[in-house]
mmCIF file of C-alpha atoms in Angstrom:
data_model
loop_
_atom_site.group_PDB
_atom_site.id
_atom_site.type_symbol
_atom_site.label_atom_id
_atom_site.label_comp_id
_atom_site.label_asym_id
_atom_site.label_seq_id
_atom_site.Cartn_x
_atom_site.Cartn_y
_atom_site.Cartn_z
ATOM 1 C CA LEU S 8 59.085 -116.926 318.561
ATOM 2 C CA PHE S 9 55.545 -115.428 317.534
ATOM 3 C CA PHE S 10 56.687 -112.111 319.360
ATOM 4 C CA LEU S 11 59.426 -112.260 316.876
ATOM 5 C CA CYS S 12 58.051 -112.642 313.998
ATOM 6 C CA PHE S 13 55.609 -109.970 314.107
ATOM 7 C CA TYR S 14 58.499 -107.340 314.728
ATOM 8 C CA MET S 15 60.442 -109.639 311.910
ATOM 9 C CA LYS S 16 57.592 -108.841 309.717
ATOM 10 C CA ILE S 17 56.845 -105.472 310.376
ATOM 11 C CA ALA S 18 60.555 -104.530 309.733
ATOM 12 C CA LYS S 19 60.290 -106.253 306.483
ATOM 13 C CA ILE S 20 56.930 -103.928 305.165
ATOM 14 C CA SER S 21 58.702 -100.808 306.664
ATOM 15 C CA HIS S 22 61.323 -101.359 304.332
ATOM 16 C CA ILE S 23 59.279 -101.259 301.314
ATOM 17 C CA LEU S 24 56.309 -98.371 302.134
ATOM 18 C CA PRO S 25 57.463 -95.063 301.557
ATOM 19 C CA GLN S 26 58.366 -93.288 304.648
ATOM 20 C CA LYS S 27 56.114 -90.841 303.533
ATOM 21 C CA CYS S 28 52.752 -90.053 302.000
ATOM 22 C CA GLU S 29 53.183 -89.833 298.121
ATOM 23 C CA ILE S 30 50.045 -87.072 298.229
ATOM 24 C CA CYS S 31 50.443 -84.592 300.600
ATOM 25 C CA LYS S 32 54.565 -85.766 300.435
ATOM 26 C CA ILE S 33 54.147 -84.574 304.600
ATOM 27 C CA GLN S 34 52.572 -87.362 306.798
ATOM 28 C CA LYS S 35 53.629 -91.160 307.619
ATOM 29 C CA CYS S 36 52.868 -93.601 305.029
ATOM 30 C CA HIS S 37 49.757 -95.713 306.735
ATOM 31 C CA GLY S 38 49.089 -98.019 303.558
ATOM 32 C CA ASN S 39 47.939 -98.668 300.135
ATOM 33 C CA HIS S 40 44.609 -97.255 299.887
ATOM 34 C CA PHE S 41 42.718 -96.831 296.430
ATOM 35 C CA GLY S 42 45.947 -97.454 294.115
ATOM 36 C CA VAL S 43 48.471 -95.021 295.968
ATOM 37 C CA ASN S 44 50.717 -95.132 298.945
ATOM 38 C CA SER S 45 49.550 -92.790 301.695
ATOM 39 C CA CYS S 46 48.441 -91.479 304.878
ATOM 40 C CA ARG S 47 44.928 -92.243 306.160
ATOM 41 C CA ALA S 48 44.207 -87.503 306.074
ATOM 42 C CA CYS S 49 44.515 -88.485 302.259
ATOM 43 C CA ALA S 50 42.882 -90.978 301.776
ATOM 44 C CA ALA S 51 39.946 -90.483 304.359
ATOM 45 C CA PHE S 52 39.647 -87.103 302.162
ATOM 46 C CA PHE S 53 40.062 -89.084 298.771
ATOM 47 C CA ARG S 54 36.977 -91.049 300.107
ATOM 48 C CA ARG S 55 34.720 -88.087 301.415
ATOM 49 C CA THR S 56 35.627 -85.749 298.567
ATOM 50 C CA VAL S 57 35.579 -88.188 295.268
ATOM 51 C CA ASN S 58 31.822 -87.786 294.637
ATOM 52 C CA SER S 59 31.504 -84.362 296.346
ATOM 53 C CA LYS S 60 30.722 -80.815 294.230
ATOM 54 C CA TRP S 61 34.241 -80.570 294.912
ATOM 55 C CA SER S 62 35.362 -82.893 292.131
ATOM 56 C CA ARG S 63 33.640 -80.343 289.775
ATOM 57 C CA MET S 64 35.397 -77.146 290.752
ATOM 58 C CA ARG S 65 38.291 -75.165 290.470
ATOM 59 C CA CYS S 66 40.614 -73.220 293.136
ATOM 60 C CA LEU S 67 38.745 -71.562 295.445
ATOM 61 C CA GLY S 68 41.461 -69.036 295.888
ATOM 62 C CA GLY S 69 44.628 -68.736 293.449
ATOM 63 C CA SER S 70 46.878 -70.044 295.692
ATOM 64 C CA CYS S 71 47.493 -73.424 295.560
ATOM 65 C CA ASN S 72 51.001 -74.445 294.334
ATOM 66 C CA GLN S 73 52.506 -77.594 293.650
ATOM 67 C CA ILE S 74 53.352 -78.122 297.333
ATOM 68 C CA SER S 75 50.725 -76.441 298.909
ATOM 69 C CA PHE S 76 47.139 -77.377 298.526
ATOM 70 C CA LEU S 77 44.143 -75.029 300.451
ATOM 71 C CA CYS S 78 41.124 -75.340 298.803
ATOM 72 C CA LYS S 79 39.300 -78.654 299.036
ATOM 73 C CA PRO S 80 39.211 -78.442 294.650
ATOM 74 C CA CYS S 81 43.023 -78.738 294.357
ATOM 75 C CA ARG S 82 43.623 -81.031 296.991
ATOM 76 C CA LEU S 83 41.198 -83.475 296.090
ATOM 77 C CA GLN S 84 43.144 -82.723 292.447
ATOM 78 C CA GLN S 85 45.979 -84.454 292.955
ATOM 79 C CA CYS S 86 45.375 -86.922 294.919
ATOM 80 C CA PHE S 87 44.002 -87.661 291.216
ATOM 81 C CA ASN S 88 46.927 -86.618 290.082
ATOM 82 C CA GLY S 89 48.889 -89.097 292.468
ATOM 83 C CA GLY S 90 46.626 -91.964 290.764
ATOM 84 C CA MET S 91 44.184 -92.513 293.692
ATOM 85 C CA MET S 92 40.958 -93.964 291.799
ATOM 86 C CA THR S 93 37.760 -95.359 293.075
ATOM 87 C CA ASN S 94 37.810 -98.701 291.348
ATOM 88 C CA ASN S 95 41.179 -99.370 292.826
ATOM 89 C CA PHE S 96 39.077 -101.459 296.370
ATOM 90 C CA GLN S 97 42.063 -103.126 298.744
ATOM 91 C CA TYR S 98 41.208 -106.232 300.235
ATOM 92 C CA ASN S 99 44.177 -107.063 302.546
ATOM 93 C CA ARG S 100 45.450 -103.485 302.512
ATOM 94 C CA ASP S 101 46.410 -102.874 306.224
ATOM 95 C CA VAL S 102 50.577 -102.521 306.542
ATOM 96 C CA ILE S 103 50.414 -105.842 308.843
ATOM 97 C CA CYS S 104 48.420 -108.181 306.631
ATOM 98 C CA PRO S 105 47.389 -112.037 308.282
ATOM 99 C CA MET S 106 49.682 -114.010 308.825
ATOM 100 C CA ASP S 107 48.200 -117.523 307.276
ATOM 101 C CA PRO S 108 46.074 -115.280 304.258
ATOM 102 C CA GLN S 109 43.024 -116.625 303.198
ATOM 103 C CA PRO S 110 42.813 -117.632 299.556
ATOM 104 C CA THR S 111 41.402 -114.688 297.613
ATOM 105 C CA VAL S 112 38.324 -114.810 296.048
ATOM 106 C CA SER S 113 37.483 -114.045 293.164
ATOM 107 C CA ILE S 114 35.511 -110.763 292.007
ATOM 108 C CA PRO S 115 33.248 -111.057 288.718
ATOM 109 C CA LYS S 116 33.116 -108.337 286.811
ATOM 110 C CA SER S 117 31.728 -105.826 286.189
ATOM 111 C CA LEU S 118 29.207 -105.241 283.369
ATOM 112 C CA GLU S 119 30.364 -102.011 281.920
ATOM 113 C CA ILE S 120 33.618 -103.746 281.551
ATOM 114 C CA TYR S 121 31.518 -107.116 279.865
ATOM 115 C CA LEU S 122 30.500 -103.621 277.313
ATOM 116 C CA GLY S 123 32.935 -101.539 277.113
ATOM 117 C CA LYS S 124 31.894 -98.657 278.599
ATOM 118 C CA PRO S 125 33.600 -95.987 280.112
ATOM 119 C CA TYR S 126 35.458 -96.533 283.161
ATOM 120 C CA PHE S 127 36.728 -93.443 283.862
ATOM 121 C CA VAL S 128 35.287 -90.830 282.688
ATOM 122 C CA MET S 129 31.527 -89.841 285.280
ATOM 123 C CA LEU S 130 28.714 -88.649 284.045
ATOM 124 C CA SER S 131 25.132 -86.952 285.528
ATOM 125 C CA GLU S 132 22.068 -86.229 283.981
ATOM 126 C CA LYS S 133 20.246 -85.360 286.994
ATOM 127 C CA ASN S 134 19.419 -82.100 285.050
ATOM 128 C CA SER S 135 17.825 -83.092 282.137
ATOM 129 C CA GLU S 136 19.118 -79.697 280.524
ATOM 130 C CA LYS S 137 22.940 -80.116 280.363
ATOM 131 C CA THR S 138 25.032 -83.676 280.880
ATOM 132 C CA GLU S 139 27.654 -83.507 283.741
ATOM 133 C CA ILE S 140 30.681 -84.764 283.163
ATOM 134 C CA ASP S 141 33.551 -84.943 285.659
ATOM 135 C CA LEU S 142 37.189 -86.194 283.601
ATOM 136 C CA HIS S 143 38.767 -85.587 287.234
ATOM 137 C CA ARG S 144 39.491 -89.501 287.597
ATOM 138 C CA LEU S 145 40.673 -90.087 283.635
ATOM 139 C CA LEU S 146 42.685 -87.215 284.180
ATOM 140 C CA GLY S 147 44.598 -88.967 287.332
ATOM 141 C CA GLU S 148 44.772 -92.140 285.250
ATOM 142 C CA ALA S 149 46.652 -90.483 281.812
ATOM 143 C CA SER S 150 49.315 -88.855 284.846
ATOM 144 C CA LYS S 151 49.538 -92.518 286.111
ATOM 145 C CA ILE S 152 50.242 -93.225 282.523
ATOM 146 C CA LEU S 153 52.641 -90.500 282.198
ATOM 147 C CA SER S 154 54.983 -91.094 285.268
ATOM 148 C CA GLN S 155 55.304 -94.736 284.883
ATOM 149 C CA GLY S 156 56.604 -94.296 281.817
ATOM 150 C CA SER S 157 57.418 -95.906 278.251
ATOM 151 C CA ALA S 158 56.167 -99.957 279.135
ATOM 152 C CA SER S 159 58.779 -101.765 277.882
ATOM 153 C CA PRO S 160 62.218 -100.519 276.597
ATOM 154 C CA SER S 161 64.020 -99.743 273.473
ATOM 155 C CA PHE S 162 66.805 -99.784 271.923
ATOM 156 C CA CYS S 163 66.696 -96.775 269.255
ATOM 157 C CA ALA S 164 70.138 -95.669 269.670
ATOM 158 C CA GLY S 165 68.824 -92.197 270.248
ATOM 159 C CA ASN S 166 66.514 -91.171 267.697
ATOM 160 C CA GLN S 167 63.515 -90.194 269.635
ATOM 161 C CA LEU S 168 61.910 -90.049 266.803
ATOM 162 C CA LYS S 169 62.159 -94.029 266.004
ATOM 163 C CA LYS S 170 60.833 -94.241 269.759
ATOM 164 C CA LEU S 171 57.826 -92.312 270.277
ATOM 165 C CA SER S 172 56.709 -94.085 267.078
ATOM 166 C CA LEU S 173 56.754 -98.106 269.614
ATOM 167 C CA GLY S 174 53.861 -95.867 271.060
ATOM 168 C CA LEU S 175 51.374 -96.002 267.984
ATOM 169 C CA PRO S 176 48.559 -98.633 268.121
ATOM 170 C CA ASN S 177 49.601 -102.262 266.791
ATOM 171 C CA GLN S 178 49.436 -102.872 263.231
ATOM 172 C CA ILE S 179 45.460 -103.440 261.285
ATOM 173 C CA ILE S 180 43.797 -106.668 260.731
ATOM 174 C CA ALA S 181 40.488 -106.786 258.457
ATOM 175 C CA PRO S 182 39.217 -109.806 259.603
ATOM 176 C CA ARG S 183 39.610 -108.766 263.488
ATOM 177 C CA PHE S 184 37.532 -105.590 262.443
ATOM 178 C CA LYS S 185 34.038 -104.881 264.117
ATOM 179 C CA MET S 186 31.052 -103.325 262.690
ATOM 180 C CA ALA S 187 29.629 -100.961 265.143
ATOM 181 C CA GLU S 188 25.225 -100.636 264.488
ATOM 182 C CA LYS S 189 24.334 -97.997 267.126
ATOM 183 C CA VAL S 190 27.289 -95.067 268.616
ATOM 184 C CA ALA S 191 25.368 -93.985 272.092
ATOM 185 C CA LYS S 192 26.953 -93.060 275.794
ATOM 186 C CA ALA S 193 28.924 -95.701 276.486
ATOM 187 C CA GLU S 194 30.436 -95.751 273.443
ATOM 188 C CA LEU S 195 31.187 -91.928 272.819
ATOM 189 C CA VAL S 196 32.432 -91.736 276.326
ATOM 190 C CA ALA S 197 34.628 -95.017 275.805
ATOM 191 C CA ASN S 198 36.068 -93.520 272.607
ATOM 192 C CA TRP S 199 37.517 -90.414 274.577
ATOM 193 C CA GLU S 200 38.427 -91.836 277.187
ATOM 194 C CA TYR S 201 40.489 -94.414 274.833
ATOM 195 C CA TYR S 202 42.644 -91.251 272.681
ATOM 196 C CA VAL S 203 43.325 -89.858 276.043
ATOM 197 C CA LYS S 204 45.194 -93.095 277.812
ATOM 198 C CA LYS S 205 46.253 -93.727 274.432
ATOM 199 C CA VAL S 206 47.886 -90.093 273.723
ATOM 200 C CA ALA S 207 49.483 -90.542 277.138
ATOM 201 C CA ALA S 208 50.828 -93.411 276.780
ATOM 202 C CA TRP S 209 51.943 -92.106 273.358
ATOM 203 C CA LEU S 210 53.520 -89.133 274.838
ATOM 204 C CA ALA S 211 55.346 -91.207 277.578
ATOM 205 C CA HIS S 212 57.934 -92.519 274.886
ATOM 206 C CA PHE S 213 59.091 -89.413 274.210
ATOM 207 C CA ASP S 214 62.125 -88.517 277.131
ATOM 208 C CA ASP S 215 61.902 -84.654 276.178
ATOM 209 C CA PHE S 216 58.492 -84.802 276.371
ATOM 210 C CA ARG S 217 58.758 -86.079 279.839
ATOM 211 C CA ARG S 218 61.822 -83.860 281.164
ATOM 212 C CA LEU S 219 58.630 -81.408 281.582
ATOM 213 C CA ASP S 220 56.788 -80.249 284.448
ATOM 214 C CA VAL S 221 53.738 -82.736 285.090
ATOM 215 C CA ASP S 222 52.328 -79.523 284.656
ATOM 216 C CA LEU S 223 52.726 -78.463 281.604
ATOM 217 C CA GLN S 224 52.691 -82.306 280.672
ATOM 218 C CA MET S 225 48.901 -82.464 281.574
ATOM 219 C CA LYS S 226 48.369 -79.167 279.688
ATOM 220 C CA LEU S 227 49.748 -80.584 275.850
ATOM 221 C CA LEU S 228 47.828 -83.543 277.258
ATOM 222 C CA GLN S 229 44.923 -82.228 277.440
ATOM 223 C CA SER S 230 45.410 -79.839 274.372
ATOM 224 C CA ILE S 231 46.695 -82.122 271.240
ATOM 225 C CA TRP S 232 44.802 -86.033 272.442
ATOM 226 C CA HIS S 233 41.497 -84.973 270.447
ATOM 227 C CA ILE S 234 44.014 -83.848 267.158
ATOM 228 C CA TRP S 235 46.297 -86.988 267.240
ATOM 229 C CA SER S 236 42.864 -89.074 267.374
ATOM 230 C CA ARG S 237 42.075 -86.958 263.917
ATOM 231 C CA LEU S 238 44.901 -87.609 262.217
ATOM 232 C CA GLU S 239 44.941 -91.788 264.055
ATOM 233 C CA LYS S 240 41.843 -92.642 262.917
ATOM 234 C CA LEU S 241 42.070 -91.608 259.378
ATOM 235 C CA SER S 242 45.411 -93.474 259.449
ATOM 236 C CA ALA S 243 43.934 -96.741 260.622
ATOM 237 C CA THR S 244 40.621 -96.100 258.260
ATOM 238 C CA ALA S 245 43.387 -95.762 254.975
ATOM 239 C CA LYS S 246 45.293 -99.422 256.152
ATOM 240 C CA TYR S 247 41.687 -100.612 257.163
ATOM 241 C CA ARG S 248 41.146 -100.084 253.470
ATOM 242 C CA LYS S 249 44.035 -101.646 252.335
ATOM 243 C CA THR S 250 43.349 -105.134 253.944
ATOM 244 C CA ALA S 251 39.110 -105.480 253.666
ATOM 245 C CA GLN S 252 38.156 -107.688 251.571
ATOM 246 C CA SER S 253 35.152 -105.123 250.781
ATOM 247 C CA TYR S 254 34.844 -101.329 252.674
ATOM 248 C CA LYS S 255 32.184 -97.963 251.966
ATOM 249 C CA LYS S 256 33.312 -94.829 251.240
ATOM 250 C CA THR S 257 32.025 -94.131 254.793
ATOM 251 C CA ASP S 258 33.511 -96.836 256.520
ATOM 252 C CA VAL S 259 34.906 -95.862 259.494
ATOM 253 C CA VAL S 260 37.951 -96.930 262.168
ATOM 254 C CA LEU S 261 36.187 -95.042 265.558
ATOM 255 C CA GLN S 262 38.969 -96.849 267.821
ATOM 256 C CA GLY S 263 41.012 -99.973 268.114
ATOM 257 C CA ASP S 264 39.127 -102.891 265.378
ATOM 258 C CA ILE S 265 36.082 -101.098 265.700
ATOM 259 C CA VAL S 266 34.196 -99.180 262.435
ATOM 260 C CA VAL S 267 31.265 -97.403 262.072
ATOM 261 C CA ASP S 268 29.868 -96.849 258.650
ATOM 262 C CA VAL S 269 29.402 -92.529 259.588
ATOM 263 C CA GLU S 270 26.042 -92.264 256.857
ATOM 264 C CA HIS S 271 24.101 -95.485 258.576
ATOM 265 C CA VAL S 272 25.177 -95.758 262.692
ATOM 266 C CA TYR S 273 21.901 -95.559 264.732
ATOM 267 C CA MET S 274 23.052 -92.208 266.654
ATOM 268 C CA ASP S 275 21.177 -91.907 270.485
ATOM 269 C CA THR S 276 21.947 -87.960 271.141
ATOM 270 C CA ARG S 277 19.153 -87.643 274.310
ATOM 271 C CA TRP S 278 22.743 -86.944 276.353
ATOM 272 C CA LEU S 279 24.233 -84.739 273.771
ATOM 273 C CA SER S 280 21.209 -82.427 272.677
ATOM 274 C CA ASN S 281 18.144 -81.143 273.074
ATOM 275 C CA PHE S 282 17.306 -81.104 269.406
ATOM 276 C CA PRO S 283 15.874 -83.928 267.007
ATOM 277 C CA LEU S 284 18.313 -86.186 266.012
ATOM 278 C CA GLU S 285 17.871 -84.801 261.944
ATOM 279 C CA GLN S 286 18.985 -81.614 262.702
ATOM 280 C CA PHE S 287 21.291 -82.684 265.656
ATOM 281 C CA ARG S 288 23.659 -84.435 262.634
ATOM 282 C CA ARG S 289 23.666 -81.256 260.320
ATOM 283 C CA PHE S 290 25.157 -79.384 262.648
ATOM 284 C CA MET S 291 27.484 -81.662 264.372
ATOM 285 C CA ILE S 292 28.836 -83.800 260.772
ATOM 286 C CA HIS S 293 32.254 -82.959 259.914
ATOM 287 C CA SER S 294 32.633 -81.770 255.876
ATOM 288 C CA SER S 295 32.828 -85.698 254.805
ATOM 289 C CA CYS S 296 34.465 -85.070 251.555
ATOM 290 C CA ASP S 297 37.215 -83.486 252.998
ATOM 291 C CA GLN S 298 38.067 -86.010 255.258
ATOM 292 C CA TYR S 299 36.803 -88.339 252.806
ATOM 293 C CA ASP S 300 40.080 -87.220 250.623
ATOM 294 C CA VAL S 301 42.347 -86.923 253.706
ATOM 295 C CA THR S 302 42.014 -90.906 253.971
ATOM 296 C CA GLN S 303 42.558 -91.269 250.112
ATOM 297 C CA ALA S 304 45.464 -89.230 250.526
ATOM 298 C CA LEU S 305 46.489 -91.922 252.925
ATOM 299 C CA TYR S 306 45.615 -95.065 251.494
ATOM 300 C CA ASP S 307 48.442 -93.198 248.119
ATOM 301 C CA LEU S 308 50.655 -92.465 250.244
ATOM 302 C CA SER S 309 50.631 -94.960 252.627
ATOM 303 C CA PRO S 310 52.909 -93.740 255.231
ATOM 304 C CA THR S 311 55.628 -95.619 257.414
ATOM 305 C CA ASP S 312 55.355 -96.225 261.622
ATOM 306 C CA ILE S 313 58.335 -93.442 261.317
ATOM 307 C CA GLU S 314 56.079 -91.228 259.220
ATOM 308 C CA LEU S 315 52.890 -91.614 260.616
ATOM 309 C CA THR S 316 54.947 -91.126 263.826
ATOM 310 C CA TYR S 317 55.720 -87.669 262.899
ATOM 311 C CA MET S 318 52.791 -86.073 260.796
ATOM 312 C CA LEU S 319 51.073 -87.106 264.125
ATOM 313 C CA ALA S 320 53.443 -84.706 266.422
ATOM 314 C CA GLN S 321 53.759 -82.196 263.646
ATOM 315 C CA LEU S 322 49.799 -81.969 263.534
ATOM 316 C CA CYS S 323 50.187 -82.120 267.192
ATOM 317 C CA PHE S 324 52.732 -79.652 268.903
ATOM 318 C CA GLN S 325 52.205 -76.800 265.746
ATOM 319 C CA TYR S 326 48.216 -76.998 267.050
ATOM 320 C CA ALA S 327 49.601 -76.005 270.532
ATOM 321 C CA GLY S 328 52.419 -74.172 270.244
ATOM 322 C CA ASN S 329 49.852 -72.090 268.130
ATOM 323 C CA ARG S 330 47.598 -72.442 270.732
ATOM 324 C CA TYR S 331 48.681 -71.001 273.609
ATOM 325 C CA GLN S 332 51.888 -68.768 272.344
ATOM 326 C CA GLY S 333 54.725 -68.315 274.664
ATOM 327 C CA ARG S 334 56.483 -70.432 276.663
ATOM 328 C CA ILE S 335 54.667 -73.622 275.096
ATOM 329 C CA LEU S 336 55.600 -72.330 271.497
ATOM 330 C CA GLU S 337 59.063 -72.552 272.091
ATOM 331 C CA VAL S 338 59.006 -75.926 274.011
ATOM 332 C CA CYS S 339 56.499 -77.098 270.948
ATOM 333 C CA ASP S 340 59.525 -75.436 268.051
ATOM 334 C CA ARG S 341 62.243 -77.644 269.958
ATOM 335 C CA PHE S 342 60.774 -80.954 269.697
ATOM 336 C CA LEU S 343 59.984 -80.769 266.959
ATOM 337 C CA THR S 344 63.560 -79.608 265.430
ATOM 338 C CA VAL S 345 64.405 -82.997 266.825
ATOM 339 C CA LEU S 346 62.073 -84.855 265.766
ATOM 340 C CA SER S 347 62.268 -83.383 262.432
ATOM 341 C CA ASN S 348 66.311 -84.215 262.234
ATOM 342 C CA ASP S 349 65.116 -87.387 263.855
ATOM 343 C CA LEU S 350 63.062 -87.514 260.322
ATOM 344 C CA HIS S 351 65.798 -86.825 257.925
ATOM 345 C CA ASP S 352 68.845 -89.473 259.567
ATOM 346 C CA TYR S 353 65.753 -91.864 259.650
ATOM 347 C CA TYR S 354 65.678 -91.486 255.824
ATOM 348 C CA ILE S 355 69.108 -90.792 255.084
ATOM 349 C CA LYS S 356 70.696 -93.597 257.029
ATOM 350 C CA ASP S 357 67.469 -96.111 257.231
ATOM 351 C CA LEU S 358 66.118 -95.854 254.180
ATOM 352 C CA GLY S 359 69.051 -94.579 252.163
ATOM 353 C CA MET S 360 66.668 -92.245 250.606
ATOM 354 C CA LEU S 361 68.658 -88.872 249.713
ATOM 355 C CA ARG S 362 65.875 -86.708 247.531
ATOM 356 C CA TYR S 363 62.377 -87.035 250.687
ATOM 357 C CA ALA S 364 61.233 -83.293 250.146
ATOM 358 C CA GLY S 365 58.554 -84.632 247.578
ATOM 359 C CA ARG S 366 57.297 -87.643 250.118
ATOM 360 C CA LEU S 367 57.528 -84.990 252.829
ATOM 361 C CA ALA S 368 55.344 -82.377 250.938
ATOM 362 C CA LYS S 369 52.840 -85.001 250.416
ATOM 363 C CA MET S 370 52.406 -85.648 254.452
ATOM 364 C CA MET S 371 52.579 -82.221 255.317
ATOM 365 C CA GLN S 372 49.655 -81.871 253.261
ATOM 366 C CA VAL S 373 47.611 -83.926 254.741
ATOM 367 C CA ASN S 374 48.548 -81.787 257.720
ATOM 368 C CA ASN S 375 47.696 -79.139 256.548
ATOM 369 C CA SER S 376 44.078 -79.969 254.979
ATOM 370 C CA ILE S 377 43.515 -81.592 258.815
ATOM 371 C CA GLN S 378 44.276 -78.267 260.514
ATOM 372 C CA GLU S 379 41.356 -76.946 257.083
ATOM 373 C CA ASN S 380 39.014 -78.757 258.811
ATOM 374 C CA ILE S 381 39.519 -77.438 262.082
ATOM 375 C CA ARG S 382 39.315 -73.923 261.782
ATOM 376 C CA LYS S 383 35.564 -74.741 259.311
ATOM 377 C CA GLY S 384 35.070 -76.702 262.764
ATOM 378 C CA ARG S 385 35.546 -73.252 264.430
ATOM 379 C CA GLU S 386 32.715 -71.999 262.453
ATOM 380 C CA ARG S 387 30.378 -74.866 263.066
ATOM 381 C CA MET S 388 30.621 -74.542 266.686
ATOM 382 C CA GLN S 389 29.946 -70.661 266.773
ATOM 383 C CA LEU S 390 26.488 -72.355 265.219
ATOM 384 C CA ILE S 391 26.127 -75.047 267.946
ATOM 385 C CA ARG S 392 26.764 -72.574 270.753
ATOM 386 C CA CYS S 393 24.744 -69.748 269.274
ATOM 387 C CA PHE S 394 22.043 -72.458 269.010
ATOM 388 C CA GLY S 395 23.020 -73.949 271.907
ATOM 389 C CA VAL S 396 22.205 -77.145 270.724
ATOM 390 C CA LEU S 397 25.025 -79.013 272.861
ATOM 391 C CA LYS S 398 23.661 -79.535 276.131
ATOM 392 C CA LEU S 399 26.856 -80.868 277.838
ATOM 393 C CA GLU S 400 29.431 -79.516 280.778
ATOM 394 C CA PHE S 401 32.372 -80.736 281.201
ATOM 395 C CA SER S 402 34.942 -80.587 284.771
ATOM 396 C CA HIS S 403 37.895 -79.097 282.071
ATOM 397 C CA PRO S 404 36.398 -77.491 278.805
ATOM 398 C CA GLU S 405 40.299 -76.555 277.567
ATOM 399 C CA MET S 406 40.210 -80.639 277.106
ATOM 400 C CA PHE S 407 37.158 -80.610 274.530
ATOM 401 C CA LEU S 408 38.388 -77.021 272.746
ATOM 402 C CA ASP S 409 38.349 -77.760 268.330
ATOM 403 C CA SER S 410 37.197 -80.693 269.438
ATOM 404 C CA GLY S 411 33.456 -80.574 268.471
ATOM 405 C CA PHE S 412 31.997 -80.920 271.686
ATOM 406 C CA HIS S 413 32.413 -77.653 272.624
#
């Protein structure tokens, strides 16, 4: 009887587990390692190299592809893209579990979770002259979000713009907001992490985007996440002003339910720059008047979720198309054609608005103002590079182009 139960358990588990490793697609799957069903070789490789020099390097030979990963940096990146994460500790991860499992022990949450510190971005300040920022784990998490698709099914009768709008953040409610008095390393890096994952979840609602190959999805995500965050923050700030009993012109929504007073918030910039705080502020601060004008325009316009979704898509996909040209430009133009037709149907069929050109023009004026602010930021960034103001070194510098940090 014992052996019969034993073999039945093996048969049941072998039916559940995939036959091949989800990372290398070659060797037989052994169990769940670091959150992914993988072979022992890939799990051991990830364990050895996740915090090594290979995590900060690019392809060594240029001969790697989606089938074979011949160098260690590319093989490690494949582990991240497959969803492996060092925070995925497995207790009882063996293929054959105990016949009488012990009660699970509640493991206390780390201080990072309680304090809201970044969970996927890794920083190193061993060298006082530069701060190294490793984004491999964050990109692995973003890739996992994209592969999983939208969190819940939607019923939008083929209108992709409506489906995409379901990925927007929740409605703004002023009493829930918290005023942040300090912005330091943890808060800023957590903000980057928040928006990369938020934009990945938003894109996962877009059917045409999900039909792209993984490399192209990740390239688009890496180029637009901070562009998306600019408009989303300004829109959230405008909504906050509509619901708040009192506010200052300098109050800005940083993310979610966090508000900062950009003129009086304390900033710890020692990890960003060796320049004194006041000099750093003069170099880094965005042209405030432009942003205040955009916030006021959004306040007056009060776009619906469908309209805001179109504005976000138009701003982001136009930026990515102009930046990369070629195939990406063609893809982005196709996206905007689909979403423009959906917006037309929304105005005509849902709102009964036959003349919407004036409203659409105001929406595009907001986007044009943000694009102009991005162009001004490039001029400022040239001065920042010239004087060596920033001491940041990113594992994926292309992610922060036009973000104000690279």
